[in-house]
Tab-separated table of C-alpha atoms in Angstrom:
chain	number	residue	atom	x	y	z
A	1	UNK	CA	143.932	42.533	207.702
A	2	UNK	CA	144.170	40.238	204.686
A	3	UNK	CA	141.050	39.053	202.916
A	4	UNK	CA	141.756	35.397	203.758
A	5	UNK	CA	142.201	36.141	207.456
A	6	UNK	CA	139.003	38.206	207.457
A	7	UNK	CA	136.990	35.380	205.889
A	8	UNK	CA	138.413	32.771	208.276
A	9	UNK	CA	137.736	35.106	211.206
A	10	UNK	CA	134.100	35.536	210.199
A	11	UNK	CA	133.611	31.791	209.690
A	12	UNK	CA	135.274	31.036	213.036
A	13	UNK	CA	133.069	33.575	214.794
A	14	UNK	CA	129.958	31.911	213.352
A	15	UNK	CA	131.300	28.488	214.359
A	16	UNK	CA	132.014	29.710	217.890
A	17	UNK	CA	128.512	31.114	218.273
A	18	UNK	CA	126.951	27.944	216.898
A	19	UNK	CA	129.042	25.679	219.141
A	20	UNK	CA	128.247	27.655	222.295
A	21	UNK	CA	124.569	27.755	221.343
A	22	UNK	CA	124.606	23.960	220.937
A	23	UNK	CA	126.104	23.567	224.410
A	24	UNK	CA	123.845	26.073	226.181
A	25	UNK	CA	120.486	25.661	224.417
A	26	UNK	CA	119.536	22.454	226.205
A	27	UNK	CA	116.684	21.253	228.324
A	28	UNK	CA	117.231	20.513	232.035
A	29	UNK	CA	117.594	16.786	231.346
A	30	UNK	CA	120.453	17.457	228.927
A	31	UNK	CA	118.489	16.859	225.723
A	32	UNK	CA	119.327	19.470	223.052
A	33	UNK	CA	116.657	21.824	221.872
A	34	UNK	CA	115.710	21.917	218.199
A	35	UNK	CA	118.153	22.928	215.512
A	36	UNK	CA	116.155	26.025	214.592
A	37	UNK	CA	116.375	27.177	218.209
A	38	UNK	CA	120.162	26.709	218.153
A	39	UNK	CA	120.522	28.483	214.802
A	40	UNK	CA	118.409	31.384	216.071
A	41	UNK	CA	120.410	31.718	219.296
A	42	UNK	CA	123.854	31.469	217.664
A	43	UNK	CA	123.884	34.966	216.022
A	44	UNK	CA	123.172	36.658	219.338
A	45	UNK	CA	126.002	34.810	221.098
A	46	UNK	CA	128.445	35.581	218.277
A	47	UNK	CA	127.283	39.219	218.273
A	48	UNK	CA	127.956	39.588	222.002
A	49	UNK	CA	131.336	37.826	221.867
A	50	UNK	CA	132.550	39.882	218.924
A	51	UNK	CA	131.315	43.123	220.486
A	52	UNK	CA	133.007	42.457	223.826
A	53	UNK	CA	136.252	41.420	222.097
A	54	UNK	CA	136.245	44.572	219.965
A	55	UNK	CA	135.512	46.685	223.045
A	56	UNK	CA	138.436	45.060	224.892
A	57	UNK	CA	140.700	45.868	221.933
A	58	UNK	CA	139.613	49.512	221.831
A	59	UNK	CA	139.504	49.978	225.604
A	60	UNK	CA	142.941	48.538	226.364
A	61	UNK	CA	144.784	49.172	223.098
A	62	UNK	CA	146.912	46.141	223.949
A	63	UNK	CA	146.300	44.182	220.746
A	64	UNK	CA	145.210	44.751	217.186
A	65	UNK	CA	142.499	43.326	214.941
A	66	UNK	CA	144.829	40.585	213.659
A	67	UNK	CA	145.373	39.274	217.187
A	68	UNK	CA	141.630	39.426	217.830
A	69	UNK	CA	141.031	37.426	214.650
A	70	UNK	CA	143.611	34.768	215.545
A	71	UNK	CA	142.182	34.320	219.059
A	72	UNK	CA	138.663	34.013	217.637
A	73	UNK	CA	139.847	31.432	215.094
A	74	UNK	CA	141.492	29.364	217.833
A	75	UNK	CA	138.448	29.532	220.109
A	76	UNK	CA	136.065	28.717	217.264
A	77	UNK	CA	138.094	25.690	216.195
A	78	UNK	CA	138.383	24.433	219.786
A	79	UNK	CA	134.668	24.868	220.504
A	80	UNK	CA	133.673	23.200	217.245
A	81	UNK	CA	136.031	20.266	217.864
A	82	UNK	CA	134.658	19.845	221.385
A	83	UNK	CA	131.068	19.791	220.142
A	84	UNK	CA	131.927	17.259	217.434
A	85	UNK	CA	133.681	15.042	219.950
A	86	UNK	CA	130.813	15.233	222.433
A	87	UNK	CA	128.179	15.008	219.676
A	88	UNK	CA	126.540	18.090	221.121
A	89	UNK	CA	124.730	19.186	217.989
A	90	UNK	CA	120.933	18.880	217.906
A	91	UNK	CA	119.476	15.904	216.062
A	92	UNK	CA	116.278	17.633	214.947
A	93	UNK	CA	116.650	20.726	212.799
A	94	UNK	CA	113.022	21.500	212.113
A	95	UNK	CA	110.911	23.194	214.756
A	96	UNK	CA	107.896	21.033	215.454
A	97	UNK	CA	104.808	23.168	215.813
A	98	UNK	CA	101.144	22.500	215.362
A	99	UNK	CA	100.062	23.087	211.756
A	100	UNK	CA	98.462	26.455	211.254
A	101	UNK	CA	95.035	26.852	209.741
A	102	UNK	CA	94.806	27.955	206.074
A	103	UNK	CA	93.801	31.495	207.066
A	104	UNK	CA	96.764	31.728	209.450
A	105	UNK	CA	99.167	30.531	206.756
A	106	UNK	CA	97.820	33.028	204.233
A	107	UNK	CA	97.946	35.935	206.667
A	108	UNK	CA	101.471	35.015	207.742
A	109	UNK	CA	102.563	34.828	204.104
A	110	UNK	CA	101.019	38.231	203.392
A	111	UNK	CA	102.725	39.701	206.457
A	112	UNK	CA	106.087	38.234	205.433
A	113	UNK	CA	105.804	39.575	201.891
A	114	UNK	CA	104.769	42.988	203.235
A	115	UNK	CA	107.742	43.037	205.591
A	116	UNK	CA	110.106	42.087	202.740
A	117	UNK	CA	108.705	44.795	200.450
A	118	UNK	CA	109.048	47.461	203.153
A	119	UNK	CA	112.587	46.273	203.889
A	120	UNK	CA	113.621	46.522	200.233
A	121	UNK	CA	111.995	49.947	199.912
A	122	UNK	CA	113.811	51.334	202.954
A	123	UNK	CA	117.181	49.910	201.892
A	124	UNK	CA	116.861	51.157	198.322
A	125	UNK	CA	115.593	54.584	199.358
A	126	UNK	CA	118.075	55.280	202.146
A	127	UNK	CA	121.024	52.852	202.184
A	128	UNK	CA	122.996	55.024	204.612
A	129	UNK	CA	120.198	54.934	207.174
A	130	UNK	CA	118.138	57.731	208.769
A	131	UNK	CA	119.723	60.657	210.558
A	132	UNK	CA	119.243	59.099	213.995
A	133	UNK	CA	120.871	55.854	212.881
A	134	UNK	CA	123.770	57.754	211.341
A	135	UNK	CA	124.300	59.958	214.389
A	136	UNK	CA	123.860	57.378	217.145
A	137	UNK	CA	125.245	54.198	215.586
A	138	UNK	CA	126.929	54.427	212.178
A	139	UNK	CA	129.012	57.523	212.901
A	140	UNK	CA	130.418	55.873	216.024
A	141	UNK	CA	131.147	52.687	214.102
A	142	UNK	CA	133.027	54.589	211.395
A	143	UNK	CA	134.999	56.489	214.023
A	144	UNK	CA	135.919	53.278	215.877
A	145	UNK	CA	137.043	51.743	212.603
A	146	UNK	CA	139.005	54.689	211.209
A	147	UNK	CA	140.511	56.039	214.457
A	148	UNK	CA	140.512	53.227	217.049
A	149	UNK	CA	143.322	54.823	219.045
A	150	UNK	CA	141.248	57.960	219.748
A	151	UNK	CA	137.720	56.578	219.899
A	152	UNK	CA	137.115	58.284	223.265
A	153	UNK	CA	137.002	61.612	221.428
A	154	UNK	CA	133.395	60.701	220.660
A	155	UNK	CA	132.583	61.810	224.202
A	156	UNK	CA	134.030	65.274	223.688
A	157	UNK	CA	132.640	68.602	222.457
A	158	UNK	CA	133.603	67.942	218.829
A	159	UNK	CA	130.735	65.471	218.500
A	160	UNK	CA	127.665	67.182	219.981
A	161	UNK	CA	124.320	65.474	219.716
A	162	UNK	CA	125.713	61.958	219.235
A	163	UNK	CA	124.252	60.682	222.534
A	164	UNK	CA	127.653	59.534	223.664
A	165	UNK	CA	126.328	57.449	226.542
A	166	UNK	CA	124.302	55.134	224.277
A	167	UNK	CA	125.637	51.580	224.730
A	168	UNK	CA	127.858	50.595	221.839
A	169	UNK	CA	127.384	46.872	221.163
A	170	UNK	CA	125.924	47.583	217.711
A	171	UNK	CA	128.613	50.132	216.659
A	172	UNK	CA	131.319	47.757	217.893
A	173	UNK	CA	130.071	44.956	215.650
A	174	UNK	CA	129.554	47.327	212.732
A	175	UNK	CA	133.125	48.583	213.160
A	176	UNK	CA	134.325	44.974	213.269
A	177	UNK	CA	132.572	44.314	209.951
A	178	UNK	CA	134.216	47.447	208.531
A	179	UNK	CA	137.570	46.000	209.594
A	180	UNK	CA	136.805	42.651	207.968
A	181	UNK	CA	135.599	44.309	204.763
A	182	UNK	CA	138.404	46.874	204.684
A	183	UNK	CA	135.872	49.599	203.906
A	184	UNK	CA	133.101	51.498	205.694
A	185	UNK	CA	130.470	50.074	203.393
A	186	UNK	CA	126.813	50.669	204.161
A	187	UNK	CA	126.241	46.936	203.623
A	188	UNK	CA	127.638	46.238	207.102
A	189	UNK	CA	124.755	47.751	209.152
A	190	UNK	CA	122.236	46.525	206.569
A	191	UNK	CA	123.578	42.970	206.909
A	192	UNK	CA	123.408	43.085	210.703
A	193	UNK	CA	119.806	44.313	210.648
A	194	UNK	CA	118.801	41.656	208.102
A	195	UNK	CA	120.484	38.838	210.050
A	196	UNK	CA	118.787	39.822	213.299
A	197	UNK	CA	115.432	40.184	211.565
A	198	UNK	CA	115.699	36.600	210.313
A	199	UNK	CA	116.992	35.426	213.697
A	200	UNK	CA	114.113	37.176	215.485
A	201	UNK	CA	111.506	35.437	213.325
A	202	UNK	CA	113.278	32.089	213.657
A	203	UNK	CA	113.587	32.459	217.412
A	204	UNK	CA	109.885	33.213	217.780
A	205	UNK	CA	108.977	30.108	215.797
A	206	UNK	CA	111.472	27.903	217.636
A	207	UNK	CA	110.439	29.210	221.066
A	208	UNK	CA	106.756	28.596	220.319
A	209	UNK	CA	107.647	25.082	219.149
A	210	UNK	CA	109.422	24.500	222.480
A	211	UNK	CA	106.140	25.326	224.198
A	212	UNK	CA	104.485	22.416	222.443
A	213	UNK	CA	103.313	24.085	219.244
A	214	UNK	CA	100.436	26.347	218.374
A	215	UNK	CA	100.048	30.129	218.236
A	216	UNK	CA	103.196	30.336	216.081
A	217	UNK	CA	101.477	31.790	213.023
A	218	UNK	CA	99.591	34.337	215.101
A	219	UNK	CA	102.772	35.399	216.926
A	220	UNK	CA	104.630	35.906	213.646
A	221	UNK	CA	101.671	37.725	212.117
A	222	UNK	CA	101.179	40.056	215.084
A	223	UNK	CA	104.904	40.780	215.119
A	224	UNK	CA	104.957	41.905	211.465
A	225	UNK	CA	103.457	45.434	211.852
A	226	UNK	CA	106.108	46.333	214.423
A	227	UNK	CA	108.937	44.498	212.684
A	228	UNK	CA	108.456	45.953	209.197
A	229	UNK	CA	109.332	49.633	209.954
A	230	UNK	CA	112.521	48.759	211.858
A	231	UNK	CA	113.910	45.802	209.888
A	232	UNK	CA	116.007	47.994	207.584
A	233	UNK	CA	116.322	51.307	209.428
A	234	UNK	CA	119.785	50.494	210.901
A	235	UNK	CA	118.669	51.289	214.434
A	236	UNK	CA	119.489	49.021	217.364
A	237	UNK	CA	115.808	48.224	217.954
A	238	UNK	CA	115.744	44.930	216.026
A	239	UNK	CA	118.769	43.686	217.975
A	240	UNK	CA	117.210	44.900	221.212
A	241	UNK	CA	113.917	43.173	220.420
A	242	UNK	CA	115.819	39.967	219.676
A	243	UNK	CA	117.697	40.064	222.985
A	244	UNK	CA	114.529	40.797	224.970
A	245	UNK	CA	112.662	37.935	223.279
A	246	UNK	CA	115.575	35.542	223.830
A	247	UNK	CA	115.912	36.655	227.454
A	248	UNK	CA	112.180	36.329	228.092
A	249	UNK	CA	112.075	32.833	226.586
A	250	UNK	CA	115.156	31.690	228.513
A	251	UNK	CA	113.833	33.161	231.759
A	252	UNK	CA	110.440	31.508	231.249
A	253	UNK	CA	112.009	28.108	230.612
A	254	UNK	CA	114.330	28.589	233.597
A	255	UNK	CA	111.520	29.505	235.999
A	256	UNK	CA	109.318	26.694	234.705
A	257	UNK	CA	111.904	23.914	234.451
A	258	UNK	CA	114.688	25.056	236.786
A	259	UNK	CA	117.503	24.488	234.253
A	260	UNK	CA	120.841	26.113	235.066
A	261	UNK	CA	121.642	26.582	231.370
A	262	UNK	CA	118.416	28.521	230.874
A	263	UNK	CA	119.262	30.775	233.822
A	264	UNK	CA	122.733	31.304	232.355
A	265	UNK	CA	121.288	32.186	228.952
A	266	UNK	CA	118.773	34.543	230.567
A	267	UNK	CA	121.668	36.396	232.177
A	268	UNK	CA	123.629	36.459	228.917
A	269	UNK	CA	120.710	37.994	227.029
A	270	UNK	CA	120.034	40.519	229.802
A	271	UNK	CA	123.664	41.655	229.713
A	272	UNK	CA	123.593	41.858	225.918
A	273	UNK	CA	120.403	43.940	226.023
A	274	UNK	CA	121.954	46.346	228.534
A	275	UNK	CA	125.029	46.747	226.299
A	276	UNK	CA	122.797	47.381	223.254
A	277	UNK	CA	120.502	50.208	224.427
A	278	UNK	CA	119.786	52.121	227.615
A	279	UNK	CA	116.397	50.408	227.803
A	280	UNK	CA	118.329	47.236	228.588
A	281	UNK	CA	119.436	48.617	231.956
A	282	UNK	CA	116.022	48.187	233.624
A	283	UNK	CA	115.680	44.815	231.905
A	284	UNK	CA	118.994	43.758	233.456
A	285	UNK	CA	117.723	44.735	236.904
A	286	UNK	CA	114.339	43.123	236.293
A	287	UNK	CA	115.877	39.856	235.104
A	288	UNK	CA	118.031	39.700	238.215
A	289	UNK	CA	114.998	40.375	240.410
A	290	UNK	CA	112.973	37.688	238.608
A	291	UNK	CA	115.765	35.136	238.992
A	292	UNK	CA	116.028	35.991	242.689
A	293	UNK	CA	112.262	35.663	243.045
A	294	UNK	CA	112.367	32.230	241.434
A	295	UNK	CA	115.101	31.159	243.833
A	296	UNK	CA	113.158	32.442	246.854
A	297	UNK	CA	110.017	30.658	245.718
A	298	UNK	CA	111.895	27.401	245.133
A	299	UNK	CA	113.538	27.733	248.543
A	300	UNK	CA	110.197	28.367	250.248
A	301	UNK	CA	108.661	25.280	248.645
A	302	UNK	CA	111.806	23.138	248.960
A	303	UNK	CA	111.554	22.236	245.283
A	304	UNK	CA	115.301	22.263	244.666
A	305	UNK	CA	118.326	21.141	246.640
A	306	UNK	CA	120.245	24.192	245.375
A	307	UNK	CA	117.578	26.856	244.921
A	308	UNK	CA	120.042	29.723	244.440
A	309	UNK	CA	122.122	27.900	241.832
A	310	UNK	CA	119.991	29.278	239.013
A	311	UNK	CA	120.213	32.813	240.388
A	312	UNK	CA	124.012	32.572	240.543
A	313	UNK	CA	124.073	31.188	236.997
A	314	UNK	CA	121.982	34.160	235.863
A	315	UNK	CA	124.424	36.572	237.499
A	316	UNK	CA	127.337	34.764	235.844
A	317	UNK	CA	125.652	35.151	232.472
A	318	UNK	CA	125.295	38.884	233.041
A	319	UNK	CA	129.035	39.258	233.608
A	320	UNK	CA	130.175	39.754	229.997
A	321	UNK	CA	127.691	42.394	228.884
A	322	UNK	CA	127.339	43.955	232.335
A	323	UNK	CA	131.066	44.429	232.953
A	324	UNK	CA	131.643	45.874	229.474
A	325	UNK	CA	128.707	48.223	230.000
A	326	UNK	CA	130.050	49.367	233.368
A	327	UNK	CA	133.501	50.128	231.945
A	328	UNK	CA	131.945	52.017	229.052
A	329	UNK	CA	129.616	54.075	231.257
A	330	UNK	CA	132.472	54.939	233.615
A	331	UNK	CA	134.536	56.046	230.612
A	332	UNK	CA	131.676	58.238	229.422
A	333	UNK	CA	131.400	59.824	232.855
A	334	UNK	CA	135.129	60.588	232.905
A	335	UNK	CA	135.372	61.972	229.366
A	336	UNK	CA	132.002	63.704	228.939
A	337	UNK	CA	133.101	67.287	228.459
A	338	UNK	CA	130.056	68.778	226.738
A	339	UNK	CA	127.248	66.290	226.388
A	340	UNK	CA	123.992	68.069	225.752
A	341	UNK	CA	120.862	66.610	227.269
A	342	UNK	CA	119.819	63.174	228.439
A	343	UNK	CA	122.936	60.957	228.238
A	344	UNK	CA	124.369	61.622	231.679
A	345	UNK	CA	120.854	62.135	233.071
A	346	UNK	CA	119.956	58.600	232.053
A	347	UNK	CA	123.122	57.343	233.715
A	348	UNK	CA	122.236	59.277	236.849
A	349	UNK	CA	125.697	60.839	237.251
A	350	UNK	CA	126.230	64.608	236.872
A	351	UNK	CA	128.987	65.352	234.328
A	352	UNK	CA	131.332	66.931	236.861
A	353	UNK	CA	130.901	64.361	239.632
A	354	UNK	CA	133.434	61.752	238.438
A	355	UNK	CA	136.152	64.381	238.159
A	356	UNK	CA	135.486	65.521	241.722
A	357	UNK	CA	134.814	62.153	243.279
A	358	UNK	CA	137.035	59.781	241.375
A	359	UNK	CA	135.736	56.671	243.108
A	360	UNK	CA	133.294	53.974	242.085
A	361	UNK	CA	131.464	54.209	245.412
A	362	UNK	CA	130.395	57.796	244.870
A	363	UNK	CA	129.316	56.997	241.325
A	364	UNK	CA	127.102	54.230	242.674
A	365	UNK	CA	125.656	56.609	245.261
A	366	UNK	CA	124.978	59.130	242.501
A	367	UNK	CA	123.051	56.523	240.536
A	368	UNK	CA	121.057	55.566	243.634
A	369	UNK	CA	120.250	59.227	244.269
A	370	UNK	CA	118.498	59.512	240.919
A	371	UNK	CA	114.733	59.918	241.539
A	372	UNK	CA	113.843	57.618	238.637
A	373	UNK	CA	115.724	54.765	240.307
A	374	UNK	CA	113.710	55.135	243.516
A	375	UNK	CA	110.499	55.454	241.502
A	376	UNK	CA	111.234	52.082	239.903
A	377	UNK	CA	112.298	50.348	243.117
A	378	UNK	CA	108.714	49.434	244.167
A	379	UNK	CA	108.284	47.646	240.847
A	380	UNK	CA	111.304	45.451	241.541
A	381	UNK	CA	110.106	44.759	245.092
A	382	UNK	CA	106.648	43.869	243.792
A	383	UNK	CA	108.192	41.499	241.240
A	384	UNK	CA	110.204	39.706	243.923
A	385	UNK	CA	107.182	39.520	246.217
A	386	UNK	CA	105.013	38.162	243.404
A	387	UNK	CA	107.628	35.535	242.674
A	388	UNK	CA	107.506	34.256	246.215
A	389	UNK	CA	103.706	34.011	246.043
A	390	UNK	CA	103.444	31.977	242.848
A	391	UNK	CA	104.838	28.591	241.947
A	392	UNK	CA	107.578	29.153	239.364
A	393	UNK	CA	107.123	25.625	238.067
A	394	UNK	CA	103.702	26.405	236.632
A	395	UNK	CA	103.008	28.146	233.347
A	396	UNK	CA	101.079	31.024	234.890
A	397	UNK	CA	103.641	31.867	237.553
A	398	UNK	CA	106.592	31.488	235.198
A	399	UNK	CA	104.942	33.634	232.513
A	400	UNK	CA	104.037	36.370	235.002
A	401	UNK	CA	107.508	36.443	236.506
A	402	UNK	CA	109.283	36.293	233.127
A	403	UNK	CA	107.161	39.234	231.986
A	404	UNK	CA	108.167	41.365	234.980
A	405	UNK	CA	111.464	42.554	233.381
A	406	UNK	CA	109.569	43.627	230.246
A	407	UNK	CA	107.109	45.559	232.408
A	408	UNK	CA	110.109	47.033	234.209
A	409	UNK	CA	111.406	48.370	230.864
A	410	UNK	CA	108.089	50.105	230.184
A	411	UNK	CA	107.968	51.479	233.738
A	412	UNK	CA	111.513	52.836	233.415
A	413	UNK	CA	110.684	54.494	230.114
A	414	UNK	CA	107.568	56.121	231.574
A	415	UNK	CA	109.545	57.318	234.594
A	416	UNK	CA	112.219	58.914	232.405
A	417	UNK	CA	109.556	60.574	230.242
A	418	UNK	CA	107.815	61.986	233.311
A	419	UNK	CA	110.970	63.156	235.075
A	420	UNK	CA	113.240	64.269	232.226
A	421	UNK	CA	112.339	67.106	229.848
A	422	UNK	CA	111.265	65.208	226.718
A	423	UNK	CA	109.994	66.769	223.502
A	424	UNK	CA	106.427	65.464	222.902
A	425	UNK	CA	106.923	65.490	219.126
A	426	UNK	CA	110.034	63.348	219.473
A	427	UNK	CA	108.161	61.038	221.823
A	428	UNK	CA	105.208	60.527	219.503
A	429	UNK	CA	107.213	60.413	216.272
A	430	UNK	CA	109.354	57.409	217.112
A	431	UNK	CA	110.650	56.930	220.625
A	432	UNK	CA	107.547	55.331	222.124
A	433	UNK	CA	107.052	53.127	219.075
A	434	UNK	CA	110.597	51.817	219.336
A	435	UNK	CA	110.189	50.845	222.969
A	436	UNK	CA	106.898	49.099	222.204
A	437	UNK	CA	108.553	47.178	219.372
A	438	UNK	CA	111.383	46.115	221.668
A	439	UNK	CA	109.067	44.463	224.206
A	440	UNK	CA	106.306	43.351	221.814
A	441	UNK	CA	107.795	39.980	220.710
A	442	UNK	CA	108.515	39.083	224.326
A	443	UNK	CA	104.920	39.743	225.348
A	444	UNK	CA	103.689	37.745	222.339
A	445	UNK	CA	105.787	34.782	223.453
A	446	UNK	CA	104.417	35.025	226.988
A	447	UNK	CA	100.882	35.147	225.578
A	448	UNK	CA	101.627	31.940	223.687
A	449	UNK	CA	103.227	30.388	226.770
A	450	UNK	CA	100.187	31.242	228.863
A	451	UNK	CA	97.633	29.872	226.398
A	452	UNK	CA	99.333	26.854	224.797
A	453	UNK	CA	98.595	23.572	226.533
A	454	UNK	CA	102.028	21.911	226.742
A	455	UNK	CA	102.093	18.444	225.255
A	456	UNK	CA	105.752	17.571	225.697
A	457	UNK	CA	107.020	19.327	228.809
A	458	UNK	CA	106.629	18.518	232.458
A	459	UNK	CA	106.026	21.706	234.443
A	460	UNK	CA	107.651	20.157	237.518
A	461	UNK	CA	110.997	20.621	235.831
A	462	UNK	CA	112.029	17.259	234.362
A	463	UNK	CA	112.133	16.803	230.626
A	464	UNK	CA	112.862	13.634	228.726
A	465	UNK	CA	113.001	13.927	224.949
A	466	UNK	CA	109.531	14.710	223.692
A	467	UNK	CA	107.650	12.844	226.388
A	468	UNK	CA	106.767	13.649	229.944
A	469	UNK	CA	109.334	12.356	232.375
A	470	UNK	CA	107.422	10.106	234.690
A	471	UNK	CA	104.343	9.929	232.480
A	472	UNK	CA	104.735	6.197	232.032
A	473	UNK	CA	104.901	5.646	235.784
A	474	UNK	CA	101.775	7.716	236.349
A	475	UNK	CA	100.030	5.820	233.587
């Protein structure tokens, strides 16, 4: 791929993500959310689109990177032209939040400087990334870039210990950056981690501003201790934390306001999380259960003429990441010749079952036969039941229901730890901390959503600019 085509491809991908974010990140009344919110959402959309396109290229082998670049350029130009014609870009680019106190500003500044220093130290000390990052993410990315025609060999016995069943959204994007750069430079994974770190901080600020302001400084400050160790380690935890925060915020806004776009975005982020790490699988199930619970509650209270429209929009949003994940997992099950420990156990399918069964139905039954799935089923039932007992239009009910998928992630992790043979040293040294970091920003947002008194949003679901819809009539 020529350098000019690579640059145009990258610019078009950014434009496509920004245009789609401008169209989707809107309030139920159609008013666009703030520009910072759109800018923070755009990298995640572009990341998912590029990953799915690269996966389609590798999976089918029907087209090359040049064709992928040309299609992305055409789609980016069309989406950008449509947004310009419809004037779909946000008018306000600064997130409006309540001013923080001097002590909050100072502490946030100290936390930001500390995070930057730790990031620089990690990058300078280990630019190639830790062993886990190299084995689970960067090695796969280099293999996909250098030998795309035989990338399935990663599942074979020549690559033991690579956790072949780990979802590959991050390696796919890293391999795409290798293709654009023409070299397997270590700057590619470093750039991705840095971009998502900035996007995570921006999304937290923008989401808190959408709540009406306040608590922003405390959320950013409390996020710093978890963010600093992972910002430059080239793991998938920063990306996972970003997707879980974005999904939690979208699900909260959807349950509170009833917007179809928010439900669609919640599904998109859930699918992206599932295609990023295995911890995203329970989040995908929990998000679907929460959306169904919101629909049941709205139907019971007759709050919406089409109560299941949001649930269907959420399922539609899950299609991209969920379908790619399913194809990848099925490929792993077919080609896993000598995978060592947990990969197939997490999937729930014995390594030899796909060869003997050969049908999707038996694979589904094998997943359902996994004890950890049945152990988690009461949690999903409890989440749906709780959703029918609370009003999703209120802050408390929406926050509780939007937090159910995050709790589902923790419950799934605990179930796997209890059922599967896990090394305690490995658990204490990093695994548990990574899972906590993944869900921590989402819980911080829900804490802010539960405690901030909204000044610009009507909890009955109608929004008009920055004022309560119907406030003048009530006055």
